[in-house]
Short mmCIF file of N, CA and C in Angstrom, two decimals:
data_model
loop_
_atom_site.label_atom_id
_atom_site.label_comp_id
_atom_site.label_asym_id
_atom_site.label_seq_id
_atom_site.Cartn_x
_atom_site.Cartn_y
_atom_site.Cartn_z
N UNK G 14 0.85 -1.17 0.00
CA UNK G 14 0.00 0.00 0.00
C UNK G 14 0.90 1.24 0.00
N UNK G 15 0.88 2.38 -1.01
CA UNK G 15 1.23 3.47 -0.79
C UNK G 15 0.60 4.81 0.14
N UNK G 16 1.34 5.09 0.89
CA UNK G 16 0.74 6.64 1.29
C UNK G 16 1.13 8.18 0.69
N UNK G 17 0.51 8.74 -0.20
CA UNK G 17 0.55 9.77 -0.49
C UNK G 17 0.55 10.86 0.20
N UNK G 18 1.27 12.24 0.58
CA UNK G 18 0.95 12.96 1.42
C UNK G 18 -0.07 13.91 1.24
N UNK G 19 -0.93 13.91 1.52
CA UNK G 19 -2.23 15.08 1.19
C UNK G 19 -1.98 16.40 0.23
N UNK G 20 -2.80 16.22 -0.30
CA UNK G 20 -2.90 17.63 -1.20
C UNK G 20 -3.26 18.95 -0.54
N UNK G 21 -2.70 19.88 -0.62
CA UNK G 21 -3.13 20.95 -0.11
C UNK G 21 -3.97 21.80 -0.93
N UNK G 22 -4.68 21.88 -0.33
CA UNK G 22 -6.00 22.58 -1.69
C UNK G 22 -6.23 24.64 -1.16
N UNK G 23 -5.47 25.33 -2.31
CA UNK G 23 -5.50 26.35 -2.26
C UNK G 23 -6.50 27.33 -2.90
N UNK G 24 -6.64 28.13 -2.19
CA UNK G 24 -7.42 29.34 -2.38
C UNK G 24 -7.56 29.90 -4.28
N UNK G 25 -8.62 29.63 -5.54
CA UNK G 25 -8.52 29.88 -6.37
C UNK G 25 -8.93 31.22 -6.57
N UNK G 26 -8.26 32.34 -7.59
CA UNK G 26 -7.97 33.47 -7.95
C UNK G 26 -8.23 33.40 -9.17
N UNK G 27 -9.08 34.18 -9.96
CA UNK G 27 -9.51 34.22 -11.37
C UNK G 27 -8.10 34.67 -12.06
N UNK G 28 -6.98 34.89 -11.51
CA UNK G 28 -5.84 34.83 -12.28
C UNK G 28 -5.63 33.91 -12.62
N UNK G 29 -5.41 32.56 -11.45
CA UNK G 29 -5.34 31.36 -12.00
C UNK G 29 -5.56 30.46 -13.26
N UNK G 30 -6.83 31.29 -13.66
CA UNK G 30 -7.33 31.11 -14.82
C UNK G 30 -6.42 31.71 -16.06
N UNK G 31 -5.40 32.27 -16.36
CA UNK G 31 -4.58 32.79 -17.02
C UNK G 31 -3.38 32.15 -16.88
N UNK G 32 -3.31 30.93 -16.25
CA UNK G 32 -1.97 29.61 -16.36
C UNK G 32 -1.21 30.08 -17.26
N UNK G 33 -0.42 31.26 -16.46
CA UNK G 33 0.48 31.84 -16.68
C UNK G 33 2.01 31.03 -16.37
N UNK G 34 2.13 30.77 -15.22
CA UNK G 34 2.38 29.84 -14.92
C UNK G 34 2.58 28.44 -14.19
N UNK G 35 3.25 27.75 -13.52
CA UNK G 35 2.72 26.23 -13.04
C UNK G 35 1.92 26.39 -11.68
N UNK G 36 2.42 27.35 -10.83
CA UNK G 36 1.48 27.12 -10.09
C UNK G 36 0.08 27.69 -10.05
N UNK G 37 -0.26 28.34 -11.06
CA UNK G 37 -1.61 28.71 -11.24
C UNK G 37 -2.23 27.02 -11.63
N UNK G 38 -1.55 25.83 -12.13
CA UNK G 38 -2.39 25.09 -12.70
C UNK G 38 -2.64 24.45 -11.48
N UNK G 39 -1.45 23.91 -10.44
CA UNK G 39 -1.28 23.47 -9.25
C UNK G 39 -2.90 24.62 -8.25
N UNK G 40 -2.81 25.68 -8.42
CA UNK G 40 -4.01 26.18 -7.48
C UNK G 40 -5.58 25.70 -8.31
N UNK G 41 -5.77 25.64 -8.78
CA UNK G 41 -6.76 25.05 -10.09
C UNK G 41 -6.91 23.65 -9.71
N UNK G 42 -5.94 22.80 -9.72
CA UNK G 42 -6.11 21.55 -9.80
C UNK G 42 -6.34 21.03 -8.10
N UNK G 43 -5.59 21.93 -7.21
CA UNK G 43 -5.75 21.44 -5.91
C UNK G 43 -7.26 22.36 -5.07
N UNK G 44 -7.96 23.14 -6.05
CA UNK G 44 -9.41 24.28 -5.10
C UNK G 44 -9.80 23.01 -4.34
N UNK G 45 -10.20 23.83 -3.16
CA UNK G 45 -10.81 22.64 -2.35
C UNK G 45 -12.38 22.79 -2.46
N UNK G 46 -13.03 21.86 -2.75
CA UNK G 46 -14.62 21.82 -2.58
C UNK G 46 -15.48 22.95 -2.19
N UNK G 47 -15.12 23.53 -1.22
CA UNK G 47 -15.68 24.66 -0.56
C UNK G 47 -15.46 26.19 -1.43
N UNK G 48 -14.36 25.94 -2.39
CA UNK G 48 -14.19 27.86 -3.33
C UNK G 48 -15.20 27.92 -4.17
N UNK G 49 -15.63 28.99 -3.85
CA UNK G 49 -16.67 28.84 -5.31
C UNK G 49 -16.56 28.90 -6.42
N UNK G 50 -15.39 28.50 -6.96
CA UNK G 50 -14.75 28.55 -7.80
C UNK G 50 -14.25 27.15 -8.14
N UNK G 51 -14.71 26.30 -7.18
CA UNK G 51 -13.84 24.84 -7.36
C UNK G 51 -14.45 24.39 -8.57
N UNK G 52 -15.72 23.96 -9.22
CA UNK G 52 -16.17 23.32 -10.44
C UNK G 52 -15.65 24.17 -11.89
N UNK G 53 -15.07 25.04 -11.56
CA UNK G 53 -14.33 25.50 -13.10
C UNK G 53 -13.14 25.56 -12.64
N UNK G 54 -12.41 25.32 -11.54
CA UNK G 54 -10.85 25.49 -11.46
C UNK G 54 -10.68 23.84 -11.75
N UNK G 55 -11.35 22.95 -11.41
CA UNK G 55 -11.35 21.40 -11.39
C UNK G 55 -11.79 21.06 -12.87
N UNK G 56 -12.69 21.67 -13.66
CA UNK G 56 -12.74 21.23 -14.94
C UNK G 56 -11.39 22.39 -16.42
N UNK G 57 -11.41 23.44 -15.48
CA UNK G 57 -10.13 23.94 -16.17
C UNK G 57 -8.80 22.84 -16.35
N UNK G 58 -8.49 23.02 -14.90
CA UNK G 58 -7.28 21.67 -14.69
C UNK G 58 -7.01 20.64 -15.56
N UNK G 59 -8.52 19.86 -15.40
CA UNK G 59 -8.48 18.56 -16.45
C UNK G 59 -8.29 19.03 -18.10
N UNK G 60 -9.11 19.62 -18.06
CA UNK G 60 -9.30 20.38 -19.72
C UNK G 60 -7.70 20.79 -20.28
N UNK G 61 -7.59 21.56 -19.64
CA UNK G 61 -5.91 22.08 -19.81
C UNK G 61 -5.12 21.44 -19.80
N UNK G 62 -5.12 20.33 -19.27
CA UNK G 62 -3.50 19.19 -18.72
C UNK G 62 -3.64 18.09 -19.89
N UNK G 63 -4.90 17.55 -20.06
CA UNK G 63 -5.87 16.54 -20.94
C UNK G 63 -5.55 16.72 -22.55
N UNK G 64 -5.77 18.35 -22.62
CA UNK G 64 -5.49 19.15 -23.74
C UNK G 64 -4.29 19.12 -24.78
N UNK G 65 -3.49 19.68 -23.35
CA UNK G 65 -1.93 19.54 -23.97
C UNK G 65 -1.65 18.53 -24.31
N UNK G 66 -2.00 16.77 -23.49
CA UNK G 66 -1.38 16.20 -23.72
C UNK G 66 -1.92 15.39 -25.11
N UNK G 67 -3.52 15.57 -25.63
CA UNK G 67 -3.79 15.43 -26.42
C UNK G 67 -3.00 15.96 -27.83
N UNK G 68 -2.96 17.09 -27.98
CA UNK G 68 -1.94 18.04 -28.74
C UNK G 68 -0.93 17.27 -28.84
N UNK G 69 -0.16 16.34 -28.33
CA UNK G 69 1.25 16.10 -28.27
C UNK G 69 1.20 14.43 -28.77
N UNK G 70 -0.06 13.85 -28.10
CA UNK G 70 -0.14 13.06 -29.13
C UNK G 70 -0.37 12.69 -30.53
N UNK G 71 -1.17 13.51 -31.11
CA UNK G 71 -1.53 13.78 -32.22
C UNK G 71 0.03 14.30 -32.98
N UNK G 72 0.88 15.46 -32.51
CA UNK G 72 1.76 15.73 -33.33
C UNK G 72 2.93 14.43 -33.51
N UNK G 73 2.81 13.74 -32.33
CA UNK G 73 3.68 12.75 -31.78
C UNK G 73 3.85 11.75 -32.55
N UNK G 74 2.94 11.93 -33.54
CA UNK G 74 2.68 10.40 -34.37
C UNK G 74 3.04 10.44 -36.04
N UNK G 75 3.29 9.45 -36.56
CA UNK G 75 3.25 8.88 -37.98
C UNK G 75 4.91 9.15 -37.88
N UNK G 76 5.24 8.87 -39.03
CA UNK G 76 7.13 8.48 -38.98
C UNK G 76 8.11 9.50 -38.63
N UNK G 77 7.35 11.13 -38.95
CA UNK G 77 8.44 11.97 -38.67
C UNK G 77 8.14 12.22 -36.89
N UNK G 78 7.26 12.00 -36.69
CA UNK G 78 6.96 12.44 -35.02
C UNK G 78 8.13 12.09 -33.80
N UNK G 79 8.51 12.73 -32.82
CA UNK G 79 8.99 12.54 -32.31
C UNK G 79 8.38 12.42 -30.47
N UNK G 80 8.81 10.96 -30.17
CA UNK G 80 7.98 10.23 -28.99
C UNK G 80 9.16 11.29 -27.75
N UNK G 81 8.45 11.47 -26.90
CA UNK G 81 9.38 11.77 -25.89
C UNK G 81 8.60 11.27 -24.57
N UNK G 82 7.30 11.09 -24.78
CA UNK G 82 6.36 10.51 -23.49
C UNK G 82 6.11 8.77 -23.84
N UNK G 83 6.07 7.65 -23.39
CA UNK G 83 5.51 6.43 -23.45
C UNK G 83 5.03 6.00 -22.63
N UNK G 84 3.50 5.71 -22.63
CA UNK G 84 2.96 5.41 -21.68
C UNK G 84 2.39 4.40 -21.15
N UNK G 85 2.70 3.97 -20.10
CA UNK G 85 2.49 2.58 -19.79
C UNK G 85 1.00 1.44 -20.64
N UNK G 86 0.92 0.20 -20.67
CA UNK G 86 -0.18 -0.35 -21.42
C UNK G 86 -0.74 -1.16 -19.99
N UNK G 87 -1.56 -1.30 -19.20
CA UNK G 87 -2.39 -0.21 -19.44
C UNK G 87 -2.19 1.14 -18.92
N UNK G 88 -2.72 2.21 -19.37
CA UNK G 88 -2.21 3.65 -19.04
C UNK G 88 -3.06 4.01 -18.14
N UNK G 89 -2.32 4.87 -16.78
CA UNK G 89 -3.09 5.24 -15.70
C UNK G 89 -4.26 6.04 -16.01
N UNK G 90 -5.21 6.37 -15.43
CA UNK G 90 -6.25 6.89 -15.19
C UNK G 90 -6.00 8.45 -15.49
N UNK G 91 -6.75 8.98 -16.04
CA UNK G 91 -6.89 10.83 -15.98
C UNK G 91 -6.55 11.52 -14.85
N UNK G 92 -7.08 10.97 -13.65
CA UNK G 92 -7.51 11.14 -12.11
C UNK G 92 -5.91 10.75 -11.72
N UNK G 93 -5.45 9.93 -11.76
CA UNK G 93 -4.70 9.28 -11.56
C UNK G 93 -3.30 10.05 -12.15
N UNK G 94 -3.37 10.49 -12.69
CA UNK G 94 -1.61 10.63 -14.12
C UNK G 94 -2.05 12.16 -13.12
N UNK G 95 -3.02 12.92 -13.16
CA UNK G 95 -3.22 14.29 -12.79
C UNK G 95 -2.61 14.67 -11.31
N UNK G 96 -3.27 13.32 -10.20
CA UNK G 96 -2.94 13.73 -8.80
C UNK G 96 -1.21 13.48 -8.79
N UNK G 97 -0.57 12.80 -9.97
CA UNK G 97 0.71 12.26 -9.28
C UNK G 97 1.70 13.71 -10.33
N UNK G 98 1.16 14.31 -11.04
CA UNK G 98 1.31 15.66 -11.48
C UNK G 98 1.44 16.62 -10.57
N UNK G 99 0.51 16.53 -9.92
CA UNK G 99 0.47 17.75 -8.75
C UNK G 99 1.19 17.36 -7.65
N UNK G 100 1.42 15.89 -7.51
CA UNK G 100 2.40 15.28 -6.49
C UNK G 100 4.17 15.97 -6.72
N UNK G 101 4.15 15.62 -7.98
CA UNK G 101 5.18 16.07 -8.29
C UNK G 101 5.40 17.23 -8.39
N UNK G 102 5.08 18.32 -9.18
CA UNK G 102 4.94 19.56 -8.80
C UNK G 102 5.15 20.43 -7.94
N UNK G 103 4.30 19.58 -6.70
CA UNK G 103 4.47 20.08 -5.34
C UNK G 103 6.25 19.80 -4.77
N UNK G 104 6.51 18.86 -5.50
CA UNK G 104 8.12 18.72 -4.86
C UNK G 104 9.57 19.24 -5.75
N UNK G 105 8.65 19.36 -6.84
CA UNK G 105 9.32 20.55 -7.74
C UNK G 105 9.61 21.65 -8.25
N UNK G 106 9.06 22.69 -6.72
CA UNK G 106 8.69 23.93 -7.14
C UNK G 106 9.60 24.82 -7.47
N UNK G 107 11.00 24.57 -7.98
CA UNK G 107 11.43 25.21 -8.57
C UNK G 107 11.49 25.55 -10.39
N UNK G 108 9.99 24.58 -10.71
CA UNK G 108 9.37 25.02 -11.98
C UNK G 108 7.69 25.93 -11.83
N UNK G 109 7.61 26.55 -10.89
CA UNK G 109 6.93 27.01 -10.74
C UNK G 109 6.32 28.36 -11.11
N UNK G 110 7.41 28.73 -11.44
CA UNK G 110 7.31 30.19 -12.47
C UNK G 110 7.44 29.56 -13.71
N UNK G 111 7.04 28.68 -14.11
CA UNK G 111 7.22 28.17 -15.87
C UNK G 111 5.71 28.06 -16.25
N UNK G 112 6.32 27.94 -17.39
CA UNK G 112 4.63 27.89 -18.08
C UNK G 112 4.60 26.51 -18.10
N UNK G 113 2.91 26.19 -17.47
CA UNK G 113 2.69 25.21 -16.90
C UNK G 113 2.99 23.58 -17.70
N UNK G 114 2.76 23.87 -19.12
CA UNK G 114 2.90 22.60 -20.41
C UNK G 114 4.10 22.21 -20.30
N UNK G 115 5.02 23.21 -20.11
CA UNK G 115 6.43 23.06 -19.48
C UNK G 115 7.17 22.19 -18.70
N UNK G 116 6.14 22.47 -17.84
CA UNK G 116 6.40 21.47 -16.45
C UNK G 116 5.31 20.23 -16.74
N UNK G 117 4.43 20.38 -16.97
CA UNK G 117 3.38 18.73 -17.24
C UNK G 117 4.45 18.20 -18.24
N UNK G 118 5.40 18.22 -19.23
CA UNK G 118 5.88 17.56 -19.55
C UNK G 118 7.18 17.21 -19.25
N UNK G 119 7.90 18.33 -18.46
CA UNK G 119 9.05 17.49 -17.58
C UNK G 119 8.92 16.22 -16.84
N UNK G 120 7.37 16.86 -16.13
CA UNK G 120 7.13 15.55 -15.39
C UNK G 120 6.68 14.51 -15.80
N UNK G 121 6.35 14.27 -16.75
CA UNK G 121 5.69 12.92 -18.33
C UNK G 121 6.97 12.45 -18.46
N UNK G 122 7.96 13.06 -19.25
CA UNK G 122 8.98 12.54 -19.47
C UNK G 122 10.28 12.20 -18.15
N UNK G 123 9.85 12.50 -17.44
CA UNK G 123 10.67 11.89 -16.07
C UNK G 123 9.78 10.52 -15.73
N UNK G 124 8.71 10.71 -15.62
CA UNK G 124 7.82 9.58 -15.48
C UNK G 124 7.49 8.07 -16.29
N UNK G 125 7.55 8.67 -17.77
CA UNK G 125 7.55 7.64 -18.49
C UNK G 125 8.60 7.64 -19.82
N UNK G 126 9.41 8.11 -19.63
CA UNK G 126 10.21 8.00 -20.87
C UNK G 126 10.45 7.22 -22.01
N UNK G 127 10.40 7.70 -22.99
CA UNK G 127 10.63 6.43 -23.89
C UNK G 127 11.79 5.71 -23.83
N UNK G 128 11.86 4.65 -24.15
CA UNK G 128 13.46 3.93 -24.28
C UNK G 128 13.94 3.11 -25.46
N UNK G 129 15.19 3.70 -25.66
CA UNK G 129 15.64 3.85 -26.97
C UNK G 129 15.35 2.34 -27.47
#
């Protein structure tokens, strides 16, 4: 059994919404239930992270594409690939002034790398 250490769920700011950079996605993805703001900072999050990585698959493909993410068969959950995003994140905050696609894919490619 793993223990994860709790998410800290921060206060969302309609700046946030301008994922400018990583930790605006990190405040988005962690609103706690109670902001009134949590059902669009929680469907922003997904939308945005989901997004990119859609984008990257699509360019990622046919012979000239270049793989830099591989992802496990079977591939984790949405829910799942997202909380261990923000896991990471949280222990990487010295990408935190980056723009956030930036960092979702440092942490993809630390996570699942392709191999040669």
């Amino acid at each position: 059994m793993v223990f994860l250490p709790p998410v800290i769920a921060h206060a969302v700011s309609e700046k946030d919404f301008e994922v400018q950079a990583t930790e605006n996605i990190v405040n988005l993805c962690t609103a706690s239930p109670d902001d009134p703001l949590y059902h669009q900072a929680i469907n922003f999050c997904h939308g945005y992270l989901v997004g990119a990585f859609h984008y990257y698959e699509v360019t990622s493909m046919g012979p000239a594409g270049i793989k830099l993410v591989c992802l496990p068969d079977p591939r984790p959950s949405r829910n799942t690939s997202i909380d261990m995003f923000i896991e990471w994140a949280n222990s990487h905050r010295q990408y935190w002034n980056e723009p956030p696609v930036e960092t979702e894919f440092r942490f993809l490619m630390e996570k699942w790398p392709c191999k040669p």
